[in-house]
């Protein structure tokens, strides 16, 4: 995490020195999709374990658990749509 903070600080310094953006539009799009995927994975971690526990208790909750587990993936799909639109 410390290395990422240093890289971001270097990018800010680079932007101030050159007067232009430190990252181009392709890099910004990749960063947006990557962060969206990271957030979706983090959300699925908790949802998936809770869904498996609920399904172990009652098999009728499989459909709801599946829907709730897949729901965070829409974040990544929307991020990809934004990349292709922009």
PDB file of C-alpha atoms in Angstrom:
ATOM      1  CA  UNK A   1       0.000   0.000   0.000  1.00  0.00           C
ATOM      2  CA  UNK A   2       2.904   2.316   0.755  1.00  0.00           C
ATOM      3  CA  UNK A   3       4.294   1.833  -2.754  1.00  0.00           C
ATOM      4  CA  UNK A   4       0.950   2.803  -4.302  1.00  0.00           C
ATOM      5  CA  UNK A   5       0.842   6.003  -2.238  1.00  0.00           C
ATOM      6  CA  UNK A   6       4.357   6.878  -3.394  1.00  0.00           C
ATOM      7  CA  UNK A   7       3.456   6.218  -7.027  1.00  0.00           C
ATOM      8  CA  UNK A   8       0.406   8.469  -6.760  1.00  0.00           C
ATOM      9  CA  UNK A   9       2.486  11.195  -5.120  1.00  0.00           C
ATOM     10  CA  UNK A  10       5.016  10.935  -7.944  1.00  0.00           C
ATOM     11  CA  UNK A  11       2.189  11.236 -10.470  1.00  0.00           C
ATOM     12  CA  UNK A  12       0.950  14.423  -8.817  1.00  0.00           C
ATOM     13  CA  UNK A  13       4.458  15.890  -8.882  1.00  0.00           C
ATOM     14  CA  UNK A  14       4.825  14.903 -12.543  1.00  0.00           C
ATOM     15  CA  UNK A  15       1.533  16.610 -13.347  1.00  0.00           C
ATOM     16  CA  UNK A  16       2.633  19.798 -11.607  1.00  0.00           C
ATOM     17  CA  UNK A  17       6.006  19.855 -13.394  1.00  0.00           C
ATOM     18  CA  UNK A  18       4.778  19.228 -16.925  1.00  0.00           C
ATOM     19  CA  UNK A  19       1.456  21.027 -16.669  1.00  0.00           C
ATOM     20  CA  UNK A  20      -0.392  18.137 -18.299  1.00  0.00           C
ATOM     21  CA  UNK A  21      -2.161  15.118 -16.939  1.00  0.00           C
ATOM     22  CA  UNK A  22       0.063  12.506 -15.349  1.00  0.00           C
ATOM     23  CA  UNK A  23      -2.000   9.690 -16.826  1.00  0.00           C
ATOM     24  CA  UNK A  24      -3.531   9.502 -20.287  1.00  0.00           C
ATOM     25  CA  UNK A  25      -7.128   8.605 -21.030  1.00  0.00           C
ATOM     26  CA  UNK A  26      -6.370   4.927 -21.673  1.00  0.00           C
ATOM     27  CA  UNK A  27      -4.630   4.617 -18.336  1.00  0.00           C
ATOM     28  CA  UNK A  28      -7.479   6.390 -16.582  1.00  0.00           C
ATOM     29  CA  UNK A  29      -9.986   3.996 -18.161  1.00  0.00           C
ATOM     30  CA  UNK A  30      -7.922   1.001 -17.088  1.00  0.00           C
ATOM     31  CA  UNK A  31      -7.687   2.400 -13.568  1.00  0.00           C
ATOM     32  CA  UNK A  32     -11.453   2.927 -13.425  1.00  0.00           C
ATOM     33  CA  UNK A  33     -12.231  -0.629 -14.529  1.00  0.00           C
ATOM     34  CA  UNK A  34      -9.600  -2.060 -12.210  1.00  0.00           C
ATOM     35  CA  UNK A  35     -10.930  -0.199  -9.187  1.00  0.00           C
ATOM     36  CA  UNK A  36     -14.498  -1.177 -10.058  1.00  0.00           C
ATOM     37  CA  UNK A  37     -13.437  -4.836 -10.279  1.00  0.00           C
ATOM     38  CA  UNK A  38     -11.591  -4.556  -6.975  1.00  0.00           C
ATOM     39  CA  UNK A  39     -14.679  -3.091  -5.300  1.00  0.00           C
ATOM     40  CA  UNK A  40     -16.929  -5.757  -6.769  1.00  0.00           C
ATOM     41  CA  UNK A  41     -14.601  -8.501  -5.588  1.00  0.00           C
ATOM     42  CA  UNK A  42     -14.506  -7.018  -2.108  1.00  0.00           C
ATOM     43  CA  UNK A  43     -18.304  -6.872  -1.994  1.00  0.00           C
ATOM     44  CA  UNK A  44     -18.658 -10.437  -3.295  1.00  0.00           C
ATOM     45  CA  UNK A  45     -16.358 -11.697  -0.577  1.00  0.00           C
ATOM     46  CA  UNK A  46     -18.858 -10.939   2.159  1.00  0.00           C
ATOM     47  CA  UNK A  47     -21.976 -11.596   0.126  1.00  0.00           C
ATOM     48  CA  UNK A  48     -20.738 -14.973  -1.087  1.00  0.00           C
ATOM     49  CA  UNK A  49     -19.881 -16.268   2.357  1.00  0.00           C
ATOM     50  CA  UNK A  50     -23.215 -15.091   3.773  1.00  0.00           C
ATOM     51  CA  UNK A  51     -25.081 -16.625   0.836  1.00  0.00           C
ATOM     52  CA  UNK A  52     -23.336 -19.978   1.294  1.00  0.00           C
ATOM     53  CA  UNK A  53     -24.230 -19.957   4.983  1.00  0.00           C
ATOM     54  CA  UNK A  54     -27.851 -19.174   4.197  1.00  0.00           C
ATOM     55  CA  UNK A  55     -28.029 -21.874   1.508  1.00  0.00           C
ATOM     56  CA  UNK A  56     -26.536 -24.400   3.947  1.00  0.00           C
ATOM     57  CA  UNK A  57     -29.392 -23.607   6.349  1.00  0.00           C
ATOM     58  CA  UNK A  58     -32.198 -23.494   3.763  1.00  0.00           C
ATOM     59  CA  UNK A  59     -31.845 -24.686   0.166  1.00  0.00           C
ATOM     60  CA  UNK A  60     -34.761 -22.500  -0.950  1.00  0.00           C
ATOM     61  CA  UNK A  61     -32.509 -19.423  -0.622  1.00  0.00           C
ATOM     62  CA  UNK A  62     -30.297 -20.505  -3.537  1.00  0.00           C
ATOM     63  CA  UNK A  63     -31.926 -18.158  -6.076  1.00  0.00           C
ATOM     64  CA  UNK A  64     -31.720 -15.144  -3.773  1.00  0.00           C
ATOM     65  CA  UNK A  65     -28.119 -15.959  -2.857  1.00  0.00           C
ATOM     66  CA  UNK A  66     -27.190 -16.256  -6.522  1.00  0.00           C
ATOM     67  CA  UNK A  67     -28.788 -12.920  -7.403  1.00  0.00           C
ATOM     68  CA  UNK A  68     -27.140 -11.131  -4.486  1.00  0.00           C
ATOM     69  CA  UNK A  69     -23.755 -12.633  -5.351  1.00  0.00           C
ATOM     70  CA  UNK A  70     -23.953 -11.581  -9.008  1.00  0.00           C
ATOM     71  CA  UNK A  71     -25.287  -8.087  -8.268  1.00  0.00           C
ATOM     72  CA  UNK A  72     -21.894  -6.423  -7.555  1.00  0.00           C
ATOM     73  CA  UNK A  73     -20.636  -7.552 -10.963  1.00  0.00           C
ATOM     74  CA  UNK A  74     -22.921  -4.962 -12.536  1.00  0.00           C
ATOM     75  CA  UNK A  75     -20.425  -2.366 -11.271  1.00  0.00           C
ATOM     76  CA  UNK A  76     -17.745  -3.808 -13.524  1.00  0.00           C
ATOM     77  CA  UNK A  77     -20.121  -4.053 -16.467  1.00  0.00           C
ATOM     78  CA  UNK A  78     -21.114  -0.407 -16.038  1.00  0.00           C
ATOM     79  CA  UNK A  79     -17.447   0.587 -15.782  1.00  0.00           C
ATOM     80  CA  UNK A  80     -16.756  -1.195 -19.073  1.00  0.00           C
ATOM     81  CA  UNK A  81     -19.701   0.604 -20.681  1.00  0.00           C
ATOM     82  CA  UNK A  82     -18.277   3.943 -19.543  1.00  0.00           C
ATOM     83  CA  UNK A  83     -14.882   3.029 -21.008  1.00  0.00           C
ATOM     84  CA  UNK A  84     -16.365   2.217 -24.401  1.00  0.00           C
ATOM     85  CA  UNK A  85     -18.558   5.325 -24.423  1.00  0.00           C
ATOM     86  CA  UNK A  86     -15.776   7.703 -23.424  1.00  0.00           C
TER      87      UNK A  86
END
